[in-house]
Amino acid sequence: MPFRTALLAGLLLSSAALAQRTPQELAGALQAAARAGDAAAYRSLLAPSGTFAAEGAGFAADLARRPPRDVTYAFRDVREEGAGAAGTLDLVWTRVPGEVRRVSLPVRLVRVGEVWRYAGEALTPVPTETGTLLALSVPGLAQEAAFLAPLLPRAAREVERVLGLPVPGGAVVKVYPDAERLSATVYPSLQPVSGWNEPGEAIKLVLPGGPPAQAEATALRVLAHEFTHLAVGVAAGPGGDKRIPWWLHEGLANFAARAFFSESSWRAGQDRANAYARAGWVPLAELADFPAVPEARWDHAYRQGLGVVEFLAGQAGAGAPWRLAQAFARTGDRDRAAREVGFASFAALEREARAWLAAR
C-alpha cells in the first residue's frame, strides 16, 4: 500500500473511532478497523467495561495478524436502554478461502456522551455457588446451562488433585450454544472450538448435548481442561504463561482431565500419539507458539503434548510435567527446563519421550 494511501486509511480510521454517534456508524467503524487489521483503532471502539473489556485485546490482535478483508458488521433490532442499547450483531466473513462464516450474536452497546462503543456479547447470569457462570442471552440457554453449576467445583478439584494447582475461586465461565458463536467472540481466524481460555479472560465453553450422563462427562472434561489453562496461567505469573510452549499447555490440560474421558476415547488419543512417534512426528519446537502453528498440525500439538506429559509423569514422577512448565515459565530456555527434570538437554528429553511413545 503506497504511503499516501496508508496515511489516508489511518486518518479515516482514527476519525471514525471518534465519530460513531449512532449504532450504525459504530458498525461501520468496527468493520473498517477489522478489514484494515488496525488493532489500535478497533480497541478504541470498545467499551471500557463489558464482555470485551478483557477479550477485546486478543480479538484485536488477531485482526492485525490475519485481517478479515471482507468482514461485514451490521447491528439490527437495536433497543436503547438508558445509556446503552441491546441488539443483534450480524457478522459475515471468509475465515479461510472457501469457508464463509455467518454468525449472529446478542450484544450490548454503550453510549459515552454522544459516542457509541461496543461492549461485546449480552450474557445472562446462571445461579452458582462457585465462581461466575454466564450464558449467552439466547432463548432458553441460561436454563439449559443450570446443570453446569455443580460441575464447576468438581472440575476444579480434579485439576488440583492431579497437578496440585488451585483454580481461582472467582473463575468466570461463559456458555455458548454452539462452537461457531463461541469462536466468533475469540478470534475471527479461529476454527470452531468447544472450549477456550487465555490469561486474564473468562473460560468459554459450548453447552454439551446428548443424554444427561454424556453431557455431564463432556462438560467436566472441557471444564477441567480449561480450568487447567487458567490455573497454569495464574501460577506461571505475568509473562510466564507465554513462555510455556503451547504443546505443553495442551498436554497438561488433557492430562488433568483424564478422569472425565471414556476409556475408549483415552486409548484412541494414546494410539494417535504413539502413531505420531513412529511416523509423522512434528518437532516440539514447531508446536510451541499457538498463533504460528498451522491448523493441520493442531492435532500433533494436542496428542504429542499429552504423550510427553504422560512420559514425564511415568518416568520422572507425577510432578515432573508441572516442574517442566515452571522452568519454561521462568526463563523460556528449553535446555534449562529439560535439565530441571533430569535430562541433559531438551533434544534428549524429546528423543526419549518419542522412543517411549513409539514403543508403548
Short mmCIF file of C-alpha atoms in Angstrom, two decimals:
data_model
loop_
_atom_site.label_atom_id
_atom_site.label_comp_id
_atom_site.label_asym_id
_atom_site.label_seq_id
_atom_site.Cartn_x
_atom_site.Cartn_y
_atom_site.Cartn_z
CA MET A 1 0.00 0.00 0.00
CA PRO A 2 1.52 3.39 -1.01
CA PHE A 3 2.39 5.68 1.89
CA ARG A 4 -0.24 8.29 0.93
CA THR A 5 -2.96 5.63 0.74
CA ALA A 6 -1.89 4.12 4.06
CA LEU A 7 -1.87 7.55 5.68
CA LEU A 8 -5.35 8.34 4.38
CA ALA A 9 -6.67 4.98 5.61
CA GLY A 10 -5.16 5.64 9.04
CA LEU A 11 -6.74 9.08 9.23
CA LEU A 12 -10.12 7.72 8.21
CA LEU A 13 -9.93 5.01 10.88
CA SER A 14 -8.85 7.47 13.53
CA SER A 15 -11.68 9.86 12.73
CA ALA A 16 -14.19 7.02 12.54
CA ALA A 17 -13.16 5.90 16.02
CA LEU A 18 -14.33 9.29 17.33
CA ALA A 19 -17.40 9.79 15.13
CA GLN A 20 -19.75 6.87 15.83
CA ARG A 21 -22.78 8.82 17.03
CA THR A 22 -25.24 6.07 16.04
CA PRO A 23 -25.04 2.26 16.32
CA GLN A 24 -24.90 2.13 12.52
CA GLU A 25 -21.83 4.38 12.48
CA LEU A 26 -20.27 2.19 15.16
CA ALA A 27 -20.84 -0.90 12.98
CA GLY A 28 -19.15 0.87 10.08
CA ALA A 29 -16.18 1.88 12.21
CA LEU A 30 -15.74 -1.65 13.60
CA GLN A 31 -15.91 -3.04 10.07
CA ALA A 32 -13.34 -0.57 8.74
CA ALA A 33 -10.90 -1.26 11.57
CA ALA A 34 -11.32 -5.04 11.23
CA ARG A 35 -10.81 -5.01 7.46
CA ALA A 36 -7.71 -2.86 7.83
CA GLY A 37 -6.28 -5.08 10.57
CA ASP A 38 -5.92 -1.97 12.74
CA ALA A 39 -5.87 -3.35 16.27
CA ALA A 40 -5.49 0.06 17.93
CA ALA A 41 -8.45 1.54 16.06
CA TYR A 42 -10.58 -1.49 16.88
CA ARG A 43 -9.75 -1.30 20.57
CA SER A 44 -10.64 2.40 20.61
CA LEU A 45 -14.19 1.40 19.63
CA LEU A 46 -14.68 -0.90 22.62
CA ALA A 47 -16.44 -0.01 25.85
CA PRO A 48 -14.20 0.26 28.93
CA SER A 49 -16.31 -2.44 30.60
CA GLY A 50 -18.39 -5.33 29.34
CA THR A 51 -17.55 -8.75 27.98
CA PHE A 52 -14.89 -7.32 25.67
CA ALA A 53 -13.01 -5.40 28.37
CA ALA A 54 -10.53 -8.29 28.56
CA GLU A 55 -11.18 -10.38 25.45
CA GLY A 56 -11.19 -7.43 23.06
CA ALA A 57 -7.41 -7.13 23.17
CA GLY A 58 -6.94 -10.67 21.91
CA PHE A 59 -9.63 -10.23 19.27
CA ALA A 60 -7.96 -7.05 18.04
CA ALA A 61 -4.52 -8.68 17.98
CA ASP A 62 -5.89 -11.42 15.72
CA LEU A 63 -7.22 -8.76 13.35
CA ALA A 64 -3.67 -7.46 12.99
CA ARG A 65 -2.30 -10.97 12.36
CA ARG A 66 -4.95 -12.03 9.83
CA PRO A 67 -7.20 -9.15 8.76
CA PRO A 68 -10.64 -10.39 7.59
CA ARG A 69 -10.66 -8.22 4.45
CA ASP A 70 -14.29 -8.94 3.54
CA VAL A 71 -15.89 -8.90 7.01
CA THR A 72 -19.22 -7.10 7.34
CA TYR A 73 -20.65 -5.76 10.60
CA ALA A 74 -24.36 -4.93 10.97
CA PHE A 75 -26.46 -4.19 14.05
CA ARG A 76 -30.18 -4.88 13.97
CA ASP A 77 -33.09 -4.88 16.42
CA VAL A 78 -31.28 -2.20 18.44
CA ARG A 79 -33.21 -1.21 21.57
CA GLU A 80 -31.89 1.74 23.52
CA GLU A 81 -31.85 1.24 27.29
CA GLY A 82 -30.68 4.23 29.31
CA ALA A 83 -27.05 4.95 28.50
CA GLY A 84 -26.73 1.87 26.31
CA ALA A 85 -28.55 -0.48 23.99
CA ALA A 86 -29.15 -4.14 23.29
CA GLY A 87 -29.30 -5.63 19.83
CA THR A 88 -28.01 -8.29 17.46
CA LEU A 89 -24.67 -8.19 15.68
CA ASP A 90 -24.54 -9.96 12.33
CA LEU A 91 -21.02 -10.89 11.23
CA VAL A 92 -20.10 -12.36 7.84
CA TRP A 93 -16.53 -13.05 6.74
CA THR A 94 -14.28 -15.52 4.97
CA ARG A 95 -12.25 -17.31 7.64
CA VAL A 96 -10.06 -19.23 5.17
CA PRO A 97 -10.52 -19.46 1.40
CA GLY A 98 -13.76 -21.29 0.67
CA GLU A 99 -15.11 -21.05 4.24
CA VAL A 100 -17.59 -18.23 4.75
CA ARG A 101 -18.70 -17.72 8.36
CA ARG A 102 -22.08 -16.20 9.29
CA VAL A 103 -22.75 -15.55 12.95
CA SER A 104 -25.40 -13.59 14.84
CA LEU A 105 -24.76 -12.57 18.44
CA PRO A 106 -26.87 -10.78 21.04
CA VAL A 107 -24.72 -7.82 22.07
CA ARG A 108 -24.57 -4.75 24.27
CA LEU A 109 -23.65 -1.24 23.19
CA VAL A 110 -22.64 1.62 25.48
CA ARG A 111 -23.04 5.32 24.86
CA VAL A 112 -20.32 7.57 26.30
CA GLY A 113 -21.62 11.10 25.90
CA GLU A 114 -22.75 11.12 22.29
CA VAL A 115 -20.35 8.40 21.14
CA TRP A 116 -21.26 4.70 20.92
CA ARG A 117 -18.91 1.89 21.96
CA TYR A 118 -19.13 -1.88 21.51
CA ALA A 119 -19.40 -3.82 24.80
CA GLY A 120 -19.43 -7.41 23.49
CA GLU A 121 -21.88 -10.24 23.90
CA ALA A 122 -25.01 -9.96 26.02
CA LEU A 123 -24.86 -12.56 28.80
CA THR A 124 -27.35 -13.85 31.38
CA PRO A 125 -26.18 -14.91 34.89
CA VAL A 126 -26.77 -18.53 35.89
CA PRO A 127 -27.00 -19.16 39.69
CA THR A 128 -23.91 -20.91 41.05
CA GLU A 129 -22.14 -21.10 44.41
CA THR A 130 -18.67 -21.20 42.85
CA GLY A 131 -17.28 -18.51 40.57
CA THR A 132 -19.45 -16.83 37.96
CA LEU A 133 -21.47 -18.70 35.35
CA LEU A 134 -22.90 -16.74 32.41
CA ALA A 135 -24.89 -17.85 29.36
CA LEU A 136 -25.16 -16.11 26.03
CA SER A 137 -28.50 -14.30 26.05
CA VAL A 138 -30.37 -16.50 23.60
CA PRO A 139 -33.75 -18.07 24.48
CA GLY A 140 -33.53 -20.96 26.94
CA LEU A 141 -29.74 -21.23 27.17
CA ALA A 142 -29.44 -19.99 30.76
CA GLN A 143 -31.98 -22.57 31.92
CA GLU A 144 -30.27 -25.36 29.98
CA ALA A 145 -26.88 -24.35 31.41
CA ALA A 146 -28.04 -24.64 35.04
CA PHE A 147 -26.78 -28.25 35.26
CA LEU A 148 -23.21 -26.92 34.89
CA ALA A 149 -23.25 -25.06 38.23
CA PRO A 150 -22.37 -28.03 40.50
CA LEU A 151 -19.80 -29.28 37.97
CA LEU A 152 -17.53 -26.24 38.33
CA PRO A 153 -16.14 -27.23 41.77
CA ARG A 154 -15.81 -30.89 40.71
CA ALA A 155 -13.66 -29.98 37.73
CA ALA A 156 -11.59 -27.55 39.81
CA ARG A 157 -10.93 -30.18 42.47
CA GLU A 158 -9.72 -32.63 39.83
CA VAL A 159 -7.20 -30.13 38.47
CA GLU A 160 -5.83 -29.57 41.97
CA ARG A 161 -5.73 -33.31 42.68
CA VAL A 162 -3.79 -34.14 39.50
CA LEU A 163 -1.48 -31.13 39.18
CA GLY A 164 -1.55 -29.61 42.66
CA LEU A 165 -2.66 -26.29 41.18
CA PRO A 166 -5.62 -24.42 42.70
CA VAL A 167 -8.22 -22.97 40.35
CA PRO A 168 -9.08 -19.37 41.34
CA GLY A 169 -12.40 -19.30 43.17
CA GLY A 170 -13.62 -16.32 41.19
CA ALA A 171 -13.30 -18.01 37.79
CA VAL A 172 -15.74 -16.74 35.17
CA VAL A 173 -17.29 -19.31 32.82
CA LYS A 174 -19.27 -18.26 29.75
CA VAL A 175 -21.55 -20.71 27.96
CA TYR A 176 -22.47 -20.64 24.26
CA PRO A 177 -24.99 -22.67 22.26
CA ASP A 178 -22.53 -23.71 19.55
CA ALA A 179 -18.88 -23.59 18.56
CA GLU A 180 -19.48 -21.10 15.74
CA ARG A 181 -20.74 -18.39 18.09
CA LEU A 182 -18.14 -19.12 20.75
CA SER A 183 -15.25 -18.92 18.29
CA ALA A 184 -16.57 -15.70 16.74
CA THR A 185 -16.14 -14.00 20.13
CA VAL A 186 -12.49 -15.08 20.38
CA TYR A 187 -10.69 -14.65 17.04
CA PRO A 188 -12.10 -14.18 13.54
CA SER A 189 -9.42 -16.58 12.27
CA LEU A 190 -10.22 -19.31 14.82
CA GLN A 191 -11.82 -22.51 13.61
CA PRO A 192 -14.89 -23.57 15.65
CA VAL A 193 -13.79 -24.89 19.06
CA SER A 194 -15.76 -26.21 22.05
CA GLY A 195 -13.68 -24.53 24.77
CA TRP A 196 -11.32 -21.59 25.22
CA ASN A 197 -9.25 -19.75 27.81
CA GLU A 198 -6.49 -17.16 27.67
CA PRO A 199 -4.76 -15.44 30.61
CA GLY A 200 -6.94 -12.73 32.10
CA GLU A 201 -10.01 -13.86 30.16
CA ALA A 202 -13.11 -15.86 31.02
CA ILE A 203 -13.38 -19.55 30.27
CA LYS A 204 -15.69 -20.22 27.33
CA LEU A 205 -17.41 -23.49 26.50
CA VAL A 206 -20.16 -24.83 24.30
CA LEU A 207 -23.16 -26.29 26.16
CA PRO A 208 -22.81 -30.07 25.67
CA GLY A 209 -25.68 -32.02 24.16
CA GLY A 210 -26.74 -35.65 24.34
CA PRO A 211 -28.09 -37.77 27.24
CA PRO A 212 -27.54 -36.28 30.72
CA ALA A 213 -24.63 -38.57 31.68
CA GLN A 214 -22.86 -37.89 28.39
CA ALA A 215 -23.42 -34.14 28.64
CA GLU A 216 -22.07 -34.11 32.20
CA ALA A 217 -18.93 -36.04 31.27
CA THR A 218 -18.29 -33.76 28.29
CA ALA A 219 -18.77 -30.65 30.41
CA LEU A 220 -16.44 -31.92 33.13
CA ARG A 221 -13.78 -32.78 30.55
CA VAL A 222 -13.92 -29.33 28.93
CA LEU A 223 -14.09 -27.54 32.29
CA ALA A 224 -11.12 -29.44 33.70
CA HIS A 225 -9.15 -28.75 30.52
CA GLU A 226 -9.90 -25.02 30.54
CA PHE A 227 -9.51 -24.72 34.34
CA THR A 228 -6.02 -26.15 33.88
CA HIS A 229 -5.16 -23.39 31.42
CA LEU A 230 -6.49 -20.86 33.92
CA ALA A 231 -4.61 -22.36 36.88
CA VAL A 232 -1.36 -22.70 34.92
CA GLY A 233 -1.61 -19.09 33.75
CA VAL A 234 -2.11 -17.80 37.29
CA ALA A 235 0.66 -19.98 38.75
CA ALA A 236 3.13 -19.10 35.97
CA GLY A 237 2.73 -15.40 36.70
CA PRO A 238 2.71 -12.39 34.35
CA GLY A 239 4.56 -13.24 31.17
CA GLY A 240 5.42 -16.73 32.34
CA ASP A 241 2.36 -18.28 30.72
CA LYS A 242 3.52 -17.19 27.27
CA ARG A 243 6.94 -18.78 27.79
CA ILE A 244 5.37 -22.20 28.33
CA PRO A 245 5.13 -23.88 24.89
CA TRP A 246 1.65 -24.50 23.53
CA TRP A 247 2.11 -28.27 23.25
CA LEU A 248 2.89 -28.40 26.98
CA HIS A 249 -0.14 -26.26 27.85
CA GLU A 250 -2.40 -28.66 25.97
CA GLY A 251 -0.66 -31.75 27.32
CA LEU A 252 -1.14 -30.59 30.91
CA ALA A 253 -4.79 -29.67 30.27
CA ASN A 254 -5.68 -33.04 28.78
CA PHE A 255 -3.70 -34.88 31.46
CA ALA A 256 -5.66 -33.11 34.21
CA ALA A 257 -8.97 -34.03 32.54
CA ARG A 258 -8.12 -37.76 32.29
CA ALA A 259 -10.80 -38.87 34.79
CA PHE A 260 -13.54 -37.47 32.56
CA PHE A 261 -12.54 -39.28 29.35
CA SER A 262 -14.08 -42.62 28.47
CA GLU A 263 -11.55 -45.44 28.37
CA SER A 264 -12.01 -45.88 24.62
CA SER A 265 -11.52 -42.17 23.95
CA TRP A 266 -8.40 -42.03 26.10
CA ARG A 267 -6.94 -45.10 24.39
CA ALA A 268 -7.65 -43.60 20.97
CA GLY A 269 -5.73 -40.48 21.93
CA GLN A 270 -2.80 -42.53 23.17
CA ASP A 271 -2.81 -44.57 19.97
CA ARG A 272 -2.63 -41.38 17.92
CA ALA A 273 0.34 -40.10 19.94
CA ASN A 274 2.08 -43.45 19.58
CA ALA A 275 1.49 -43.40 15.82
CA TYR A 276 2.96 -39.90 15.51
CA ALA A 277 6.02 -41.07 17.45
CA ARG A 278 6.59 -43.85 14.93
CA ALA A 279 5.96 -41.74 11.82
CA GLY A 280 4.96 -38.14 11.25
CA TRP A 281 6.29 -36.62 14.48
CA VAL A 282 6.42 -32.82 14.33
CA PRO A 283 9.37 -31.33 16.27
CA LEU A 284 8.04 -29.86 19.50
CA ALA A 285 9.82 -26.58 18.78
CA GLU A 286 7.44 -26.16 15.83
CA LEU A 287 4.42 -26.61 18.13
CA ALA A 288 5.42 -24.04 20.72
CA ASP A 289 3.68 -20.85 19.54
CA PHE A 290 -0.07 -21.28 19.05
CA PRO A 291 -0.64 -18.45 16.53
CA ALA A 292 2.20 -19.78 14.35
CA VAL A 293 1.06 -23.42 14.28
CA PRO A 294 -0.94 -24.32 11.13
CA GLU A 295 -4.36 -25.84 11.80
CA ALA A 296 -3.22 -29.05 10.10
CA ARG A 297 -0.77 -29.52 12.98
CA TRP A 298 -3.12 -28.79 15.88
CA ASP A 299 -3.75 -32.47 16.45
CA HIS A 300 0.01 -33.02 16.76
CA ALA A 301 0.21 -30.35 19.48
CA TYR A 302 -2.58 -31.96 21.49
CA ARG A 303 -1.54 -35.60 21.03
CA GLN A 304 2.23 -35.19 21.22
CA GLY A 305 1.87 -32.78 24.14
CA LEU A 306 -0.19 -35.25 26.13
CA GLY A 307 2.19 -38.05 25.20
CA VAL A 308 5.21 -36.14 26.50
CA VAL A 309 3.36 -35.27 29.73
CA GLU A 310 2.47 -38.93 30.23
CA PHE A 311 6.09 -39.88 29.59
CA LEU A 312 7.37 -37.38 32.14
CA ALA A 313 4.82 -38.38 34.77
CA GLY A 314 5.64 -42.04 34.29
CA GLN A 315 9.42 -41.77 34.08
CA ALA A 316 10.31 -38.72 36.17
CA GLY A 317 7.49 -38.60 38.70
CA ALA A 318 3.97 -37.22 38.87
CA GLY A 319 5.18 -33.67 39.50
CA ALA A 320 7.64 -33.60 36.58
CA PRO A 321 5.27 -32.14 33.94
CA TRP A 322 4.44 -29.12 36.09
CA ARG A 323 8.10 -28.68 37.08
CA LEU A 324 8.96 -28.56 33.40
CA ALA A 325 6.25 -25.93 32.82
CA GLN A 326 7.51 -23.89 35.76
CA ALA A 327 11.05 -23.98 34.40
CA PHE A 328 9.83 -22.79 30.99
CA ALA A 329 7.81 -20.02 32.68
CA ARG A 330 10.90 -18.70 34.47
CA THR A 331 13.26 -18.42 31.51
CA GLY A 332 11.74 -19.83 28.32
CA ASP A 333 15.00 -21.75 27.83
CA ARG A 334 14.27 -25.30 26.59
CA ASP A 335 17.56 -26.86 27.64
CA ARG A 336 17.49 -25.36 31.13
CA ALA A 337 13.91 -26.51 31.54
CA ALA A 338 14.79 -30.05 30.47
CA ARG A 339 17.72 -30.20 32.89
CA GLU A 340 15.40 -29.31 35.78
CA VAL A 341 13.51 -32.57 35.19
CA GLY A 342 16.62 -34.71 34.80
CA PHE A 343 17.53 -34.61 31.09
CA ALA A 344 20.80 -33.49 29.58
CA SER A 345 19.05 -31.26 27.05
CA PHE A 346 15.66 -30.64 25.53
CA ALA A 347 16.68 -32.68 22.50
CA ALA A 348 17.39 -35.62 24.83
CA LEU A 349 14.00 -35.22 26.54
CA GLU A 350 12.18 -35.15 23.19
CA ARG A 351 14.17 -38.09 21.83
CA GLU A 352 13.48 -40.27 24.87
CA ALA A 353 9.81 -39.29 25.01
CA ARG A 354 9.33 -40.16 21.36
CA ALA A 355 11.06 -43.52 21.78
CA TRP A 356 8.89 -44.29 24.83
CA LEU A 357 5.73 -43.46 22.93
CA ALA A 358 6.78 -45.39 19.83
CA ALA A 359 7.31 -48.49 21.98
CA ARG A 360 4.09 -48.10 24.03
#
